[in-house]
mmCIF file of C-alpha atoms and ligand atoms in Angstrom:
data_model
loop_
_atom_site.group_PDB
_atom_site.id
_atom_site.type_symbol
_atom_site.label_atom_id
_atom_site.label_comp_id
_atom_site.label_asym_id
_atom_site.label_seq_id
_atom_site.Cartn_x
_atom_site.Cartn_y
_atom_site.Cartn_z
ATOM 1 C CA UNK A 1 0.000 0.000 0.000
ATOM 2 C CA UNK A 2 1.278 3.450 -0.840
ATOM 3 C CA UNK A 3 1.612 5.709 2.124
ATOM 4 C CA UNK A 4 1.761 9.439 2.285
ATOM 5 C CA UNK A 5 1.278 12.063 4.867
ATOM 6 C CA UNK A 6 1.328 15.020 2.537
ATOM 7 C CA UNK A 7 -1.933 16.699 1.916
ATOM 8 C CA UNK A 8 -2.707 16.830 -1.791
ATOM 9 C CA UNK A 9 -1.408 20.059 -3.201
ATOM 10 C CA UNK A 10 -4.325 22.103 -4.441
ATOM 11 C CA UNK A 11 -3.668 22.472 -8.134
ATOM 12 C CA UNK A 12 -4.765 25.507 -9.993
ATOM 13 C CA UNK A 13 -8.185 24.224 -10.935
ATOM 14 C CA UNK A 14 -10.768 26.995 -10.913
ATOM 15 C CA UNK A 15 -14.146 26.727 -9.214
ATOM 16 C CA UNK A 16 -16.899 29.241 -9.812
ATOM 17 C CA UNK A 17 -17.255 31.480 -6.707
ATOM 18 C CA UNK A 18 -20.966 30.801 -6.440
ATOM 19 C CA UNK A 19 -20.324 27.062 -6.641
ATOM 20 C CA UNK A 20 -17.493 27.374 -4.115
ATOM 21 C CA UNK A 21 -19.714 29.013 -1.505
ATOM 22 C CA UNK A 22 -22.489 26.477 -2.053
ATOM 23 C CA UNK A 23 -19.997 23.618 -1.830
ATOM 24 C CA UNK A 24 -19.223 24.675 1.723
ATOM 25 C CA UNK A 25 -22.943 24.435 2.543
ATOM 26 C CA UNK A 26 -23.243 21.111 0.755
ATOM 27 C CA UNK A 27 -20.262 19.804 2.724
ATOM 28 C CA UNK A 28 -22.133 20.704 5.900
ATOM 29 C CA UNK A 29 -25.635 19.747 4.838
ATOM 30 C CA UNK A 30 -25.077 16.693 2.665
ATOM 31 C CA UNK A 31 -23.582 13.794 4.482
ATOM 32 C CA UNK A 32 -23.089 10.240 3.476
ATOM 33 C CA UNK A 33 -25.327 7.788 5.342
ATOM 34 C CA UNK A 34 -23.568 6.488 8.507
ATOM 35 C CA UNK A 35 -23.575 2.977 7.050
ATOM 36 C CA UNK A 36 -21.694 4.228 3.994
ATOM 37 C CA UNK A 37 -19.020 5.759 6.209
ATOM 38 C CA UNK A 38 -18.761 2.500 8.175
ATOM 39 C CA UNK A 39 -18.468 0.561 4.919
ATOM 40 C CA UNK A 40 -15.761 2.934 3.672
ATOM 41 C CA UNK A 41 -13.551 2.292 6.679
ATOM 42 C CA UNK A 42 -14.320 -1.422 6.709
ATOM 43 C CA UNK A 43 -13.519 -1.900 3.021
ATOM 44 C CA UNK A 44 -10.240 -0.023 3.290
ATOM 45 C CA UNK A 45 -8.929 -2.872 5.374
ATOM 46 C CA UNK A 46 -7.347 -5.612 3.269
ATOM 47 C CA UNK A 47 -8.766 -8.434 5.335
ATOM 48 C CA UNK A 48 -12.414 -7.581 5.624
ATOM 49 C CA UNK A 49 -14.422 -10.703 6.288
ATOM 50 C CA UNK A 50 -17.847 -11.605 5.087
ATOM 51 C CA UNK A 51 -18.989 -11.615 8.729
ATOM 52 C CA UNK A 52 -17.842 -8.008 9.226
ATOM 53 C CA UNK A 53 -19.699 -6.925 6.093
ATOM 54 C CA UNK A 54 -22.746 -8.757 7.373
ATOM 55 C CA UNK A 55 -22.458 -6.909 10.720
ATOM 56 C CA UNK A 56 -22.471 -3.486 9.034
ATOM 57 C CA UNK A 57 -25.345 -4.313 6.673
ATOM 58 C CA UNK A 58 -27.464 -5.683 9.510
ATOM 59 C CA UNK A 59 -27.205 -2.364 11.344
ATOM 60 C CA UNK A 60 -29.019 -0.635 8.495
ATOM 61 C CA UNK A 61 -32.449 -2.218 8.011
ATOM 62 C CA UNK A 62 -33.167 -0.292 4.788
ATOM 63 C CA UNK A 63 -29.929 -1.374 3.151
ATOM 64 C CA UNK A 64 -30.278 -4.924 4.478
ATOM 65 C CA UNK A 65 -33.765 -5.161 2.952
ATOM 66 C CA UNK A 66 -32.460 -3.943 -0.420
ATOM 67 C CA UNK A 67 -29.629 -6.464 -0.379
ATOM 68 C CA UNK A 68 -31.970 -9.336 0.492
ATOM 69 C CA UNK A 69 -34.373 -8.238 -2.213
ATOM 70 C CA UNK A 70 -31.526 -8.166 -4.756
ATOM 71 C CA UNK A 71 -30.516 -11.713 -3.855
ATOM 72 C CA UNK A 72 -34.125 -12.804 -4.506
ATOM 73 C CA UNK A 73 -34.209 -11.129 -7.914
ATOM 74 C CA UNK A 74 -34.489 -12.989 -11.185
ATOM 75 C CA UNK A 75 -30.732 -12.618 -11.765
ATOM 76 C CA UNK A 76 -29.952 -15.404 -9.326
ATOM 77 C CA UNK A 77 -33.042 -17.656 -9.662
ATOM 78 C CA UNK A 78 -32.722 -19.021 -6.126
ATOM 79 C CA UNK A 79 -34.891 -21.995 -5.292
ATOM 80 C CA UNK A 80 -35.772 -21.015 -1.701
ATOM 81 C CA UNK A 81 -36.422 -17.365 -0.858
ATOM 82 C CA UNK A 82 -33.455 -15.635 0.786
ATOM 83 C CA UNK A 83 -34.264 -13.993 4.095
ATOM 84 C CA UNK A 84 -30.907 -13.432 5.803
ATOM 85 C CA UNK A 85 -27.921 -11.214 5.037
ATOM 86 C CA UNK A 86 -25.365 -14.004 5.318
ATOM 87 C CA UNK A 87 -27.187 -16.028 2.664
ATOM 88 C CA UNK A 88 -27.596 -12.909 0.503
ATOM 89 C CA UNK A 89 -23.807 -12.373 0.679
ATOM 90 C CA UNK A 90 -23.275 -15.968 -0.469
ATOM 91 C CA UNK A 91 -25.742 -15.600 -3.339
ATOM 92 C CA UNK A 92 -24.591 -12.194 -4.598
ATOM 93 C CA UNK A 93 -20.907 -12.642 -3.836
ATOM 94 C CA UNK A 94 -18.751 -10.764 -1.348
ATOM 95 C CA UNK A 95 -16.847 -8.648 -3.885
ATOM 96 C CA UNK A 96 -19.964 -7.763 -5.832
ATOM 97 C CA UNK A 97 -21.829 -6.788 -2.698
ATOM 98 C CA UNK A 98 -19.123 -4.476 -1.375
ATOM 99 C CA UNK A 99 -19.431 -2.182 -4.386
ATOM 100 C CA UNK A 100 -23.214 -2.435 -4.482
ATOM 101 C CA UNK A 101 -23.598 -1.557 -0.791
ATOM 102 C CA UNK A 102 -21.427 1.540 -1.208
ATOM 103 C CA UNK A 103 -23.152 2.440 -4.462
ATOM 104 C CA UNK A 104 -26.585 2.304 -2.821
ATOM 105 C CA UNK A 105 -25.380 4.778 -0.158
ATOM 106 C CA UNK A 106 -24.125 7.178 -2.805
ATOM 107 C CA UNK A 107 -27.196 6.946 -5.029
ATOM 108 C CA UNK A 108 -29.332 7.742 -1.983
ATOM 109 C CA UNK A 109 -27.202 10.790 -1.171
ATOM 110 C CA UNK A 110 -27.132 12.158 -4.715
ATOM 111 C CA UNK A 111 -30.385 11.696 -6.578
ATOM 112 C CA UNK A 112 -29.668 11.678 -10.291
ATOM 113 C CA UNK A 113 -33.247 11.045 -11.379
ATOM 114 C CA UNK A 114 -33.947 14.713 -12.071
ATOM 115 C CA UNK A 115 -31.064 15.774 -14.227
ATOM 116 C CA UNK A 116 -30.659 18.341 -16.987
ATOM 117 C CA UNK A 117 -32.188 17.344 -20.300
ATOM 118 C CA UNK A 118 -29.819 15.515 -22.537
ATOM 119 C CA UNK A 119 -27.895 13.867 -19.701
ATOM 120 C CA UNK A 120 -28.383 10.278 -18.561
ATOM 121 C CA UNK A 121 -27.895 10.141 -14.785
ATOM 122 C CA UNK A 122 -28.126 6.382 -14.778
ATOM 123 C CA UNK A 123 -25.178 6.008 -17.102
ATOM 124 C CA UNK A 124 -23.134 8.159 -14.707
ATOM 125 C CA UNK A 125 -23.759 5.679 -11.870
ATOM 126 C CA UNK A 126 -23.015 2.729 -14.163
ATOM 127 C CA UNK A 127 -19.776 4.450 -15.125
ATOM 128 C CA UNK A 128 -18.735 4.879 -11.481
ATOM 129 C CA UNK A 129 -19.625 1.260 -10.635
ATOM 130 C CA UNK A 130 -17.691 -0.002 -13.667
ATOM 131 C CA UNK A 131 -14.594 2.079 -12.840
ATOM 132 C CA UNK A 132 -14.789 0.810 -9.267
ATOM 133 C CA UNK A 133 -14.987 -2.831 -10.388
ATOM 134 C CA UNK A 134 -12.218 -2.512 -12.976
ATOM 135 C CA UNK A 135 -9.933 -0.605 -10.577
ATOM 136 C CA UNK A 136 -10.187 -3.393 -8.026
ATOM 137 C CA UNK A 137 -9.549 -6.076 -10.660
ATOM 138 C CA UNK A 138 -6.482 -4.154 -11.880
ATOM 139 C CA UNK A 139 -5.208 -3.703 -8.323
ATOM 140 C CA UNK A 140 -5.649 -7.397 -7.549
ATOM 141 C CA UNK A 141 -3.782 -8.370 -10.706
ATOM 142 C CA UNK A 142 -0.971 -5.823 -10.604
ATOM 143 C CA UNK A 143 -0.528 -5.370 -6.822
ATOM 144 C CA UNK A 144 -0.176 -1.679 -7.662
ATOM 145 C CA UNK A 145 -2.377 -0.660 -4.758
ATOM 146 C CA UNK A 146 -4.746 -1.880 -2.109
ATOM 147 C CA UNK A 147 -7.762 -3.364 -3.948
ATOM 148 C CA UNK A 148 -10.256 -1.900 -1.457
ATOM 149 C CA UNK A 149 -8.806 1.592 -1.804
ATOM 150 C CA UNK A 150 -8.784 1.302 -5.599
ATOM 151 C CA UNK A 151 -12.399 0.135 -5.551
ATOM 152 C CA UNK A 152 -13.561 3.048 -3.404
ATOM 153 C CA UNK A 153 -11.385 5.561 -5.264
ATOM 154 C CA UNK A 154 -12.911 4.317 -8.517
ATOM 155 C CA UNK A 155 -16.439 4.688 -7.218
ATOM 156 C CA UNK A 156 -15.740 8.248 -6.060
ATOM 157 C CA UNK A 157 -13.464 9.477 -8.862
ATOM 158 C CA UNK A 158 -16.173 11.503 -10.641
ATOM 159 C CA UNK A 159 -17.793 12.765 -7.434
ATOM 160 C CA UNK A 160 -17.480 16.261 -8.933
ATOM 161 C CA UNK A 161 -19.692 15.334 -11.895
ATOM 162 C CA UNK A 162 -22.202 13.714 -9.526
ATOM 163 C CA UNK A 163 -22.316 16.927 -7.449
ATOM 164 C CA UNK A 164 -22.614 19.142 -10.525
ATOM 165 C CA UNK A 165 -25.469 17.107 -11.990
ATOM 166 C CA UNK A 166 -27.419 16.663 -8.762
ATOM 167 C CA UNK A 167 -26.787 19.957 -6.937
ATOM 168 C CA UNK A 168 -25.947 22.501 -9.658
ATOM 169 C CA UNK A 169 -28.228 21.652 -12.606
ATOM 170 C CA UNK A 170 -28.126 25.174 -14.044
ATOM 171 C CA UNK A 171 -24.333 25.254 -14.055
ATOM 172 C CA UNK A 172 -24.257 21.735 -15.457
ATOM 173 C CA UNK A 173 -26.626 22.739 -18.247
ATOM 174 C CA UNK A 174 -24.240 25.579 -19.168
ATOM 175 C CA UNK A 175 -21.456 23.023 -19.318
ATOM 176 C CA UNK A 176 -23.501 20.678 -21.517
ATOM 177 C CA UNK A 177 -24.284 23.588 -23.853
ATOM 178 C CA UNK A 178 -20.576 24.318 -24.282
ATOM 179 C CA UNK A 179 -19.810 20.634 -24.869
ATOM 180 C CA UNK A 180 -22.616 20.418 -27.416
ATOM 181 C CA UNK A 181 -21.075 23.356 -29.241
ATOM 182 C CA UNK A 182 -17.950 21.261 -29.728
ATOM 183 C CA UNK A 183 -15.746 22.369 -26.823
ATOM 184 C CA UNK A 184 -13.525 19.841 -25.037
ATOM 185 C CA UNK A 185 -14.412 18.989 -21.420
ATOM 186 C CA UNK A 186 -11.342 20.551 -19.814
ATOM 187 C CA UNK A 187 -11.709 23.687 -21.896
ATOM 188 C CA UNK A 188 -15.453 23.984 -21.176
ATOM 189 C CA UNK A 189 -15.046 23.341 -17.443
ATOM 190 C CA UNK A 190 -12.188 25.816 -17.205
ATOM 191 C CA UNK A 191 -14.161 28.473 -19.098
ATOM 192 C CA UNK A 192 -17.018 28.120 -16.605
ATOM 193 C CA UNK A 193 -14.703 27.651 -13.588
ATOM 194 C CA UNK A 194 -16.303 24.270 -12.982
ATOM 195 C CA UNK A 195 -13.492 21.720 -13.078
ATOM 196 C CA UNK A 196 -15.140 18.515 -11.839
ATOM 197 C CA UNK A 197 -11.936 17.217 -10.229
ATOM 198 C CA UNK A 198 -11.734 20.351 -8.048
ATOM 199 C CA UNK A 199 -15.428 20.264 -7.144
ATOM 200 C CA UNK A 200 -15.267 16.607 -6.108
ATOM 201 C CA UNK A 201 -12.032 17.155 -4.192
ATOM 202 C CA UNK A 202 -13.555 20.079 -2.359
ATOM 203 C CA UNK A 203 -16.429 18.008 -1.013
ATOM 204 C CA UNK A 204 -14.215 14.995 -0.255
ATOM 205 C CA UNK A 205 -11.945 17.336 1.702
ATOM 206 C CA UNK A 206 -14.896 18.895 3.556
ATOM 207 C CA UNK A 207 -16.130 15.417 4.427
ATOM 208 C CA UNK A 208 -12.691 14.514 5.747
ATOM 209 C CA UNK A 209 -12.321 11.504 3.445
ATOM 210 C CA UNK A 210 -8.866 9.864 3.550
ATOM 211 C CA UNK A 211 -6.152 11.476 1.467
ATOM 212 C CA UNK A 212 -5.996 8.565 -0.976
ATOM 213 C CA UNK A 213 -9.550 9.321 -2.088
ATOM 214 C CA UNK A 214 -8.963 13.067 -2.213
ATOM 215 C CA UNK A 215 -6.056 12.400 -4.585
ATOM 216 C CA UNK A 216 -8.069 9.862 -6.603
ATOM 217 C CA UNK A 217 -10.695 12.523 -7.227
ATOM 218 C CA UNK A 218 -8.375 15.469 -7.776
ATOM 219 C CA UNK A 219 -5.806 13.816 -10.038
ATOM 220 C CA UNK A 220 -7.702 11.106 -11.925
ATOM 221 C CA UNK A 221 -7.136 12.888 -15.243
ATOM 222 C CA UNK A 222 -3.481 13.688 -14.376
ATOM 223 C CA UNK A 223 -2.293 10.706 -12.292
ATOM 224 C CA UNK A 224 1.409 11.576 -12.573
ATOM 225 C CA UNK A 225 0.709 14.748 -10.541
ATOM 226 C CA UNK A 226 -0.622 12.811 -7.531
ATOM 227 C CA UNK A 227 1.891 13.541 -4.754
ATOM 228 C CA UNK A 228 1.404 10.576 -2.420
ATOM 229 C CA UNK A 229 -0.612 7.920 -4.291
ATOM 230 C CA UNK A 230 0.451 8.004 -7.953
ATOM 231 C CA UNK A 231 0.072 4.244 -8.436
ATOM 232 C CA UNK A 232 -3.447 4.053 -7.053
ATOM 233 C CA UNK A 233 -4.496 7.115 -9.038
ATOM 234 C CA UNK A 234 -2.954 5.573 -12.185
ATOM 235 C CA UNK A 235 -4.978 2.403 -11.577
ATOM 236 C CA UNK A 236 -8.119 4.548 -11.412
ATOM 237 C CA UNK A 237 -7.190 6.515 -14.548
ATOM 238 C CA UNK A 238 -6.647 3.283 -16.457
ATOM 239 C CA UNK A 239 -9.912 1.851 -15.078
ATOM 240 C CA UNK A 240 -11.706 5.035 -16.157
ATOM 241 C CA UNK A 241 -10.361 4.600 -19.665
ATOM 242 C CA UNK A 242 -11.179 0.890 -19.816
ATOM 243 C CA UNK A 243 -14.721 1.567 -18.566
ATOM 244 C CA UNK A 244 -15.249 3.902 -21.513
ATOM 245 C CA UNK A 245 -14.029 1.260 -23.897
ATOM 246 C CA UNK A 246 -16.253 -1.398 -22.288
ATOM 247 C CA UNK A 247 -19.335 0.714 -23.043
ATOM 248 C CA UNK A 248 -19.618 2.226 -19.543
ATOM 249 C CA UNK A 249 -18.251 5.610 -20.456
ATOM 250 C CA UNK A 250 -19.188 9.066 -19.413
ATOM 251 C CA UNK A 251 -19.534 10.726 -22.780
ATOM 252 C CA UNK A 252 -18.329 14.100 -21.577
ATOM 253 C CA UNK A 253 -15.097 12.732 -20.091
ATOM 254 C CA UNK A 254 -11.824 12.710 -21.952
ATOM 255 C CA UNK A 255 -10.402 9.362 -23.032
ATOM 256 C CA UNK A 256 -6.810 10.464 -23.268
ATOM 257 C CA UNK A 257 -4.254 8.362 -21.454
ATOM 258 C CA UNK A 258 -0.475 8.169 -21.606
ATOM 259 C CA UNK A 259 -0.226 4.400 -22.108
ATOM 260 C CA UNK A 260 3.598 4.015 -21.925
ATOM 261 C CA UNK A 261 3.701 6.028 -18.700
ATOM 262 C CA UNK A 262 0.743 4.075 -17.300
ATOM 263 C CA UNK A 263 2.405 0.737 -18.042
ATOM 264 C CA UNK A 264 5.660 1.925 -16.495
ATOM 265 C CA UNK A 265 3.979 3.210 -13.319
ATOM 266 C CA UNK A 266 2.097 -0.047 -12.853
ATOM 267 C CA UNK A 267 5.065 -2.240 -13.848
ATOM 268 C CA UNK A 268 2.957 -3.843 -16.581
ATOM 269 C CA UNK A 269 3.911 -5.229 -19.972
ATOM 270 C CA UNK A 270 1.482 -4.584 -22.785
ATOM 271 C CA UNK A 271 0.843 -8.329 -23.262
ATOM 272 C CA UNK A 272 -0.076 -8.654 -19.587
ATOM 273 C CA UNK A 273 -2.502 -5.745 -19.870
ATOM 274 C CA UNK A 274 -4.070 -7.379 -22.925
ATOM 275 C CA UNK A 275 -4.683 -10.553 -20.910
ATOM 276 C CA UNK A 276 -6.106 -8.538 -18.014
ATOM 277 C CA UNK A 277 -8.461 -6.665 -20.312
ATOM 278 C CA UNK A 278 -9.826 -9.985 -21.582
ATOM 279 C CA UNK A 279 -10.550 -11.176 -18.023
ATOM 280 C CA UNK A 280 -12.095 -7.860 -17.104
ATOM 281 C CA UNK A 281 -14.497 -8.004 -20.061
ATOM 282 C CA UNK A 282 -15.589 -11.439 -18.863
ATOM 283 C CA UNK A 283 -16.023 -10.378 -15.235
ATOM 284 C CA UNK A 284 -17.843 -7.140 -15.973
ATOM 285 C CA UNK A 285 -20.469 -8.844 -18.086
ATOM 286 C CA UNK A 286 -21.304 -11.044 -15.084
ATOM 287 C CA UNK A 287 -21.819 -8.181 -12.608
ATOM 288 C CA UNK A 288 -23.517 -5.695 -14.913
ATOM 289 C CA UNK A 289 -27.051 -7.218 -14.521
ATOM 290 C CA UNK A 290 -26.695 -6.681 -10.758
ATOM 291 C CA UNK A 291 -25.829 -3.006 -11.235
ATOM 292 C CA UNK A 292 -28.776 -2.535 -13.587
ATOM 293 C CA UNK A 293 -31.047 -4.128 -11.015
ATOM 294 C CA UNK A 294 -29.781 -1.773 -8.315
ATOM 295 C CA UNK A 295 -30.381 1.210 -10.569
ATOM 296 C CA UNK A 296 -33.842 -0.110 -11.481
ATOM 297 C CA UNK A 297 -33.918 -0.298 -15.194
ATOM 298 C CA UNK A 298 -32.133 -1.600 -18.146
ATOM 299 C CA UNK A 299 -28.686 -0.662 -19.262
ATOM 300 C CA UNK A 300 -28.504 1.713 -22.186
ATOM 301 C CA UNK A 301 -27.001 0.194 -25.304
ATOM 302 C CA UNK A 302 -23.181 0.229 -25.154
ATOM 303 C CA UNK A 303 -21.818 3.232 -26.890
ATOM 304 C CA UNK A 304 -19.453 2.990 -29.780
ATOM 305 C CA UNK A 305 -15.981 2.101 -28.655
ATOM 306 C CA UNK A 306 -17.231 -0.781 -26.499
ATOM 307 C CA UNK A 307 -14.024 -2.630 -27.123
ATOM 308 C CA UNK A 308 -11.328 -2.628 -24.500
ATOM 309 C CA UNK A 309 -8.711 -4.021 -26.822
ATOM 310 C CA UNK A 310 -8.753 -0.823 -28.894
ATOM 311 C CA UNK A 311 -6.723 0.756 -26.095
ATOM 312 C CA UNK A 312 -3.839 -1.427 -27.099
ATOM 313 C CA UNK A 313 -3.771 -0.669 -30.781
HETATM 314 FE FE1 FE2 B 1 -13.407 12.593 -14.522
HETATM 315 FE FE1 FE2 B 2 -14.768 8.893 -15.104
#
């Protein structure tokens, strides 16, 4: 695990003054559910057991009911109805459930059902879940960082977009208008002083989230700038890119990645990454129905570019 005591340097990423002052209020008024905070600290430990996860879920009757209901869904076709958390964990799978439990907490905190026209809030959540899943798979395979931290960092990396969409719809609409007129994301966000990395970092900082997640949010488009956790942030940047190519992209996000630098940071050979990408495609297709079920609906058709191997051309 990377360690670092330095606070992330605040890069020169502008935030609109009006947004800045409201972010302070949001930091005070919007809190993650207590269970989500408990899950965050639990999942950061490398040796979390199924029993510990069960203990946290059982303390939150609403979440426990959702998890049990998921395990009874058509995805699993269980013969006898599931009525306990420990059986639900067995049915759904420990790894799958960790991400889902955290994701449910976030989707309850930030409602993306009422979003500006022309933006699909559901695909934003699917994107975050996919990045989270891929980041953990990459961490497990490369040992480049703690898998739990990579999973959580992946889930939170676009927190700034989530905040913009759910709490600043007028600002977000202005951003969409600029993007629709052909501007690049970074250029459009900078013009409006709405860099999503800075907005997400701001709230993560106000919430007192661990530094590794603050860096994951702030530097996920520039991983080499991360002062204390460059490997973990690189894992998340690569996962972000692979999620796009697997059809779980966030259209407005940039796809650019410095592949040679990424491979060097993670100590990966290109052939090894190719093999990993193949496994990730297989694993993601198994968990995607669960995510769709959690988000109540069907997955939008994969966008063009749904091919991870194109990264390696
Ligand atoms: Fe992003
Ligand atoms: Fe992203």
